[in-house]
XYZ file of C-alpha atoms in Angstrom:
452
model
C 93.977 122.336 78.521
C 95.269 120.200 81.312
C 93.031 117.479 82.536
C 90.910 118.412 85.647
C 90.264 115.867 88.544
C 86.959 117.731 89.271
C 85.620 118.413 85.487
C 86.714 114.280 85.247
C 84.623 113.834 88.467
C 81.785 115.636 87.450
C 82.115 114.141 84.034
C 82.081 110.590 85.309
C 79.181 110.956 87.434
C 77.082 112.665 84.842
C 77.944 110.029 82.497
C 76.409 107.321 85.546
C 73.034 109.653 85.175
C 73.067 109.036 82.058
C 73.217 105.426 81.888
C 70.718 105.068 84.490
C 68.366 107.677 82.433
C 69.007 105.194 79.845
C 68.207 102.152 82.249
C 64.831 103.618 83.455
C 63.315 104.306 80.095
C 64.242 100.705 78.504
C 62.706 99.687 81.763
C 59.631 100.874 81.556
C 59.764 100.530 77.633
C 59.798 96.597 77.935
C 56.876 97.200 81.225
C 55.083 98.925 79.014
C 55.575 96.460 75.941
C 54.342 93.896 77.945
C 51.698 95.521 79.940
C 50.163 96.302 75.962
C 50.236 92.491 75.297
C 48.744 91.792 78.762
C 46.130 93.859 79.237
C 45.143 95.756 75.957
C 42.451 97.647 75.014
C 40.898 95.486 72.671
C 41.351 92.845 75.534
C 39.126 94.883 77.693
C 36.791 97.017 75.561
C 36.244 93.067 73.978
C 35.355 91.483 77.178
C 32.423 94.075 78.454
C 31.441 94.159 74.773
C 30.802 90.499 74.497
C 29.001 90.298 78.033
C 26.458 93.586 76.624
C 25.761 91.168 73.330
C 24.658 88.208 75.198
C 20.739 88.194 74.652
C 20.585 90.547 72.493
C 19.008 88.731 69.065
C 18.152 92.420 67.012
C 20.869 93.361 65.045
C 19.914 97.205 65.564
C 20.185 96.754 68.641
C 23.541 95.395 68.324
C 24.576 97.948 66.325
C 23.497 100.320 68.789
C 25.721 99.377 71.762
C 28.218 99.160 69.731
C 27.988 102.825 68.312
C 27.258 104.513 72.105
C 30.373 101.823 72.995
C 33.111 103.359 70.499
C 31.343 106.808 71.092
C 32.546 106.815 74.877
C 36.160 105.145 73.983
C 37.037 107.653 71.437
C 36.148 110.449 73.912
C 38.656 108.456 76.589
C 41.373 108.278 73.649
C 41.429 111.664 72.340
C 41.371 112.715 75.994
C 44.210 110.629 77.171
C 46.313 112.181 73.628
C 46.835 108.056 72.600
C 47.122 108.499 68.880
C 48.181 104.766 68.105
C 45.682 104.738 65.332
C 41.898 104.026 65.098
C 40.728 100.676 66.150
C 39.042 98.009 64.558
C 35.546 96.458 65.447
C 34.111 93.986 63.257
C 30.281 91.790 64.458
C 29.440 88.671 62.109
C 26.350 86.628 62.855
C 27.379 82.654 63.613
C 27.048 82.405 59.718
C 29.472 84.730 59.304
C 28.181 87.825 57.584
C 28.922 91.241 58.750
C 26.285 92.907 60.434
C 28.903 96.279 61.819
C 32.311 97.411 61.079
C 34.298 100.124 61.924
C 38.157 100.940 61.453
C 40.615 100.256 59.323
C 39.695 97.146 56.889
C 42.340 93.987 57.879
C 41.292 90.908 55.934
C 39.788 87.788 56.189
C 42.141 85.545 58.089
C 40.618 83.853 61.177
C 41.829 85.301 64.765
C 42.360 83.098 67.394
C 40.257 82.919 70.441
C 40.454 85.530 73.360
C 43.622 87.819 73.478
C 46.083 87.495 70.958
C 48.659 89.459 69.105
C 49.092 89.528 65.528
C 50.232 91.302 62.199
C 47.765 92.872 60.351
C 47.859 95.177 57.263
C 51.746 95.306 57.443
C 51.565 96.209 61.779
C 50.903 94.929 65.079
C 47.596 94.536 66.282
C 46.480 93.449 69.882
C 43.578 91.553 68.945
C 40.309 89.239 70.633
C 38.637 87.384 69.436
C 34.383 86.385 71.206
C 32.235 83.876 69.952
C 28.692 83.995 71.286
C 25.549 82.155 70.523
C 24.383 84.932 68.263
C 27.165 86.989 67.599
C 31.544 86.555 66.682
C 32.624 89.873 68.057
C 36.176 90.735 66.862
C 38.168 94.044 67.705
C 42.305 94.977 66.610
C 43.980 97.677 68.391
C 46.681 98.553 66.975
C 50.179 98.743 69.037
C 51.971 101.878 68.865
C 55.598 102.246 67.065
C 58.846 102.074 68.567
C 59.108 106.281 67.779
C 55.626 106.596 69.079
C 56.293 104.673 72.547
C 60.058 106.480 73.275
C 57.966 109.620 72.569
C 55.205 108.442 75.381
C 58.019 107.758 77.404
C 60.106 110.601 77.176
C 57.077 112.856 77.824
C 55.950 110.947 81.024
C 59.825 110.177 81.830
C 61.776 112.993 81.181
C 60.643 116.358 83.002
C 61.556 114.022 86.100
C 65.093 113.433 84.779
C 65.035 116.887 83.877
C 64.267 118.548 86.488
C 66.404 115.910 88.912
C 69.939 116.765 86.562
C 70.131 121.008 88.046
C 69.385 119.246 91.083
C 72.699 116.736 90.655
C 74.887 119.139 88.429
C 74.740 121.529 91.742
C 74.864 118.680 94.046
C 78.226 117.199 92.595
C 79.762 120.914 91.470
C 79.035 121.686 95.581
C 80.311 118.112 96.626
C 83.600 118.236 94.002
C 84.573 121.966 95.098
C 84.411 121.243 98.848
C 86.079 117.642 98.275
C 89.286 119.511 96.614
C 89.750 122.488 99.594
C 92.057 120.504 101.251
C 94.274 119.831 98.263
C 94.164 123.579 97.258
C 95.007 124.204 100.731
C 97.434 121.897 100.671
C 99.378 123.207 97.493
C 99.609 126.392 98.420
C 100.931 125.233 101.839
C 103.442 123.568 99.747
C 104.166 126.826 97.442
C 104.849 129.260 100.589
C 107.665 126.881 101.637
C 110.748 128.576 101.696
C 113.019 124.936 102.150
C 116.010 126.924 103.048
C 114.476 127.362 106.053
C 111.002 125.233 106.363
C 111.703 121.513 106.669
C 109.191 121.067 109.737
C 106.938 118.608 109.104
C 103.367 120.838 108.263
C 100.859 117.924 109.624
C 97.488 119.468 107.954
C 94.772 117.798 108.482
C 93.343 116.966 104.886
C 89.832 116.231 106.395
C 89.594 112.798 104.051
C 90.769 109.475 104.869
C 91.498 108.928 101.209
C 93.327 112.323 101.039
C 95.223 111.786 104.612
C 98.507 109.735 102.928
C 99.223 112.020 101.136
C 99.749 114.503 104.142
C 101.842 112.155 105.847
C 103.947 111.046 103.138
C 104.409 114.639 102.208
C 105.704 115.045 106.025
C 107.835 111.994 106.159
C 109.436 113.625 102.959
C 109.761 117.087 105.180
C 111.533 114.936 107.905
C 113.776 113.029 105.209
C 115.601 116.025 103.804
C 115.378 118.208 107.399
C 117.492 114.721 108.494
C 119.869 115.019 105.513
C 120.317 118.407 105.293
C 121.205 118.120 109.177
C 123.507 115.141 107.813
C 124.558 117.252 104.688
C 125.663 120.145 107.348
C 127.260 117.148 110.148
C 129.775 116.434 106.961
C 130.932 119.435 105.893
C 131.944 120.437 109.655
C 133.484 116.751 109.503
C 135.509 116.877 106.286
C 136.306 121.542 107.218
C 137.386 120.162 110.363
C 139.367 117.152 109.039
C 140.991 118.799 106.518
C 141.735 121.828 108.986
C 144.082 119.247 110.857
C 146.535 118.205 108.580
C 146.401 121.441 106.341
C 147.564 123.446 109.983
C 150.303 120.526 110.300
C 150.994 121.163 106.487
C 151.883 124.805 107.120
C 153.726 124.095 110.183
C 155.927 121.867 108.309
C 156.948 123.891 105.788
C 157.548 127.202 108.046
C 159.877 124.561 109.863
C 161.480 123.307 106.593
C 161.826 127.488 105.316
C 163.437 128.334 108.844
C 165.392 125.383 110.451
C 169.200 126.156 111.172
C 170.025 122.530 110.538
C 169.917 119.854 107.894
C 168.350 116.937 110.056
C 165.657 119.508 110.759
C 165.170 120.682 107.245
C 165.100 116.679 106.616
C 162.688 116.026 109.828
C 160.218 118.749 108.047
C 159.977 117.566 104.507
C 159.373 113.987 105.754
C 156.583 115.453 108.150
C 155.345 117.406 105.324
C 155.685 114.482 102.293
C 153.526 112.410 105.226
C 151.083 115.530 105.841
C 150.566 115.924 101.872
C 149.917 112.157 101.494
C 146.724 112.126 104.349
C 145.415 115.148 103.157
C 145.795 113.841 99.486
C 144.404 110.246 101.234
C 141.498 111.920 102.532
C 140.281 114.491 99.658
C 140.593 111.176 97.636
C 137.734 109.496 99.922
C 135.251 112.289 99.809
C 135.507 112.380 96.235
C 134.827 108.718 96.399
C 132.129 109.726 98.684
C 130.383 112.243 96.103
C 130.935 110.192 93.731
C 128.905 107.202 95.117
C 126.095 109.526 96.757
C 122.800 108.048 94.999
C 122.136 111.908 93.964
C 124.634 111.295 91.826
C 123.234 109.160 89.654
C 123.591 105.035 89.023
C 127.088 104.618 88.238
C 127.706 103.167 84.575
C 128.386 99.809 84.423
C 131.081 97.556 82.755
C 131.897 94.163 81.755
C 135.127 92.962 83.897
C 136.621 89.993 85.967
C 136.276 89.657 89.263
C 139.137 87.574 90.295
C 141.656 90.323 88.162
C 139.965 93.082 89.736
C 140.493 91.692 93.126
C 144.498 91.005 92.398
C 144.676 94.466 90.717
C 143.535 95.973 94.557
C 145.784 93.781 96.272
C 148.706 95.055 93.964
C 148.232 98.415 94.823
C 148.052 97.652 98.258
C 151.280 95.712 98.471
C 153.441 98.673 99.186
C 151.598 99.767 102.069
C 151.178 95.982 103.307
C 155.213 95.262 102.932
C 155.863 98.327 104.965
C 153.904 97.279 107.913
C 154.962 93.311 107.491
C 151.168 92.617 106.415
C 150.424 89.420 103.935
C 147.849 89.754 101.329
C 145.913 86.402 99.599
C 143.545 85.826 97.358
C 141.289 83.089 97.468
C 138.907 82.629 94.759
C 138.679 81.163 91.136
C 141.053 81.644 88.711
C 138.105 83.935 86.890
C 134.742 84.901 87.322
C 133.487 87.101 84.335
C 131.048 89.616 86.185
C 129.007 92.837 84.134
C 128.384 96.076 86.875
C 129.984 99.132 87.865
C 133.457 98.024 88.418
C 133.869 101.504 90.562
C 131.922 100.869 93.067
C 133.654 97.929 94.041
C 136.976 99.172 93.312
C 136.364 101.455 95.805
C 134.806 98.867 98.449
C 137.940 96.643 97.787
C 140.196 99.486 98.479
C 138.461 100.964 101.779
C 138.415 97.246 103.271
C 141.555 95.846 102.692
C 143.127 99.713 103.441
C 141.239 99.517 106.831
C 142.527 95.758 107.746
C 146.008 97.402 106.772
C 145.668 100.234 109.005
C 144.225 98.540 111.895
C 147.089 95.544 113.113
C 146.072 93.131 110.884
C 149.006 90.455 109.934
C 147.343 89.280 107.206
C 144.689 90.286 105.175
C 142.409 88.147 102.377
C 139.758 88.627 99.843
C 137.709 85.611 99.213
C 135.637 85.195 95.983
C 133.117 81.577 96.226
C 129.731 80.622 94.771
C 126.700 80.399 96.472
C 124.880 78.672 94.041
C 123.933 79.239 89.999
C 122.234 83.050 91.217
C 124.629 84.557 93.568
C 128.156 84.832 94.738
C 129.718 85.759 98.091
C 132.836 88.301 98.311
C 134.758 88.812 101.473
C 137.554 90.918 103.030
C 138.649 89.083 105.663
C 141.790 89.952 108.353
C 143.423 88.532 111.757
C 143.381 92.138 113.474
C 141.745 93.231 116.765
C 138.311 93.531 115.318
C 136.089 95.751 115.946
C 133.584 95.517 119.500
C 130.475 94.403 119.307
C 128.630 96.978 121.493
C 130.468 98.972 118.268
C 129.514 97.492 115.073
C 126.587 99.485 114.719
C 128.288 102.542 114.474
C 131.388 101.250 112.264
C 130.004 102.347 108.945
C 128.930 105.987 110.147
C 131.156 109.033 108.261
C 133.991 109.690 110.152
C 133.647 107.674 113.067
C 136.627 105.986 114.440
C 136.812 103.392 117.950
C 137.806 105.336 121.247
C 141.146 103.490 121.388
C 142.728 104.374 117.475
C 145.504 105.313 117.628
C 146.051 104.954 114.140
C 145.769 108.487 112.050
C 142.968 108.459 109.752
C 139.869 109.752 108.754
C 137.524 107.675 109.917
C 135.843 107.560 106.351
C 136.805 103.442 104.546
C 133.993 101.940 105.962
C 131.468 104.429 105.051
C 133.091 104.353 101.670
C 132.596 100.566 101.565
C 128.829 100.926 103.040
C 127.996 103.036 100.290
C 129.131 101.588 98.108
C 127.833 98.560 98.685
C 124.199 100.567 98.317
C 125.241 101.543 95.203
C 125.243 98.086 94.012
C 122.055 97.133 95.596
C 123.371 94.574 98.694
C 124.162 95.077 102.127
C 127.920 95.152 103.779
C 127.410 93.016 106.714
C 130.280 91.796 109.271
C 131.675 88.045 108.910
C 134.252 86.215 111.387
C 137.349 87.206 110.646
C 140.887 85.015 109.716
C 142.145 82.178 112.794
C 139.545 83.238 114.775
C 140.433 86.569 115.618
C 140.174 89.857 113.508
C 136.528 90.806 111.717
C 135.202 89.812 108.266
C 132.547 91.836 105.944
C 130.767 90.362 103.180
C 128.279 90.902 100.861
C 126.497 88.606 98.436
C 126.562 89.973 94.800
C 123.909 88.323 91.574
C 125.888 85.922 89.833
C 125.771 88.365 86.739
C 127.354 87.808 83.409
C 128.964 89.813 80.981
C 125.861 91.208 78.829
């Protein structure tokens, strides 16, 4: 059986009720014990009898007074159903001779004068001793055992607790049921959602301050899902548009290649066809990189590698394109830098940043690797091209965004891939200075991790 919040709440409150009941019984037990010690029947009866015996010289008269008091006292105890034990009363003359005795024999030990508490004949007694000019009065009242006292307390306090328990249970049940009703309604609304269409915030009022953050958090989740879905739809639309253009051009060049009457036309169509295939392949690879770097695909695998070697490899791969465009490539960093992390994400980031500099008018592209201290290092790709206007830099990491005056053919995915790769690394890709006071730089600060 699954855990129930309602049962857990009711159980916790019942436990609190039981602890309160135990505390009430314990407090009453302690209070009654204290009162018995201070105001025992032996003390009360002893003071009355001592005053009554003052001035009586005749033994018969003294015994008659004692018998009358005890008869009345026993009747009162019977009416009160007090069964702690029989009272022991003893009257002695000044010479120590016993004149009267009632109750159990408790021995000849000398009791302290006044009220006290003694263990006599193996059990506790509250005692009273008074010495007058003619008589010595001794009274011993047996104190109840713990079991008797607890039984009496249960009979006194138990009915009140038993009456309070069903009232408490009913109140708790109604409160828990009413308190959980908004959650049940919330669950029903969620279960009825069609996530293919219903992504608008629910804007439910869960009535209670403790539950309202749950509704707000779920509405924020729906809003993010809606934004993500709109973003994905836009991405699919833009990707289809970007792929349709080169595919249409490929079809046109293929038609020319197949039907051109002269060799020159076929050669031109073949060259254009090859360029279109390269562009389509590049776009397809970028789309695959975006899918691979998407957070929904899970964390990228990490490996041990040398950052300097990776940077050199990226520049080597870009060398043919750089030579064709007459762009110089450079690497500024130490000879080796061991690192542990997702190699593919870092490789995609570097390739797209270098490609961005090669495509958009740079004469020099440089990768820089420099320490920032014992715990971090800075990786940067800088160029001396035309750069990006400051007012446009807020959009440059958007998918399929290209500058208004971009002449070079491209998809507008390179910087978006670089930014997503940086997020996968857990860092931020930001703008920095270019080379020689021109162009633009892209920087990120990596933790200075070592292999393992």
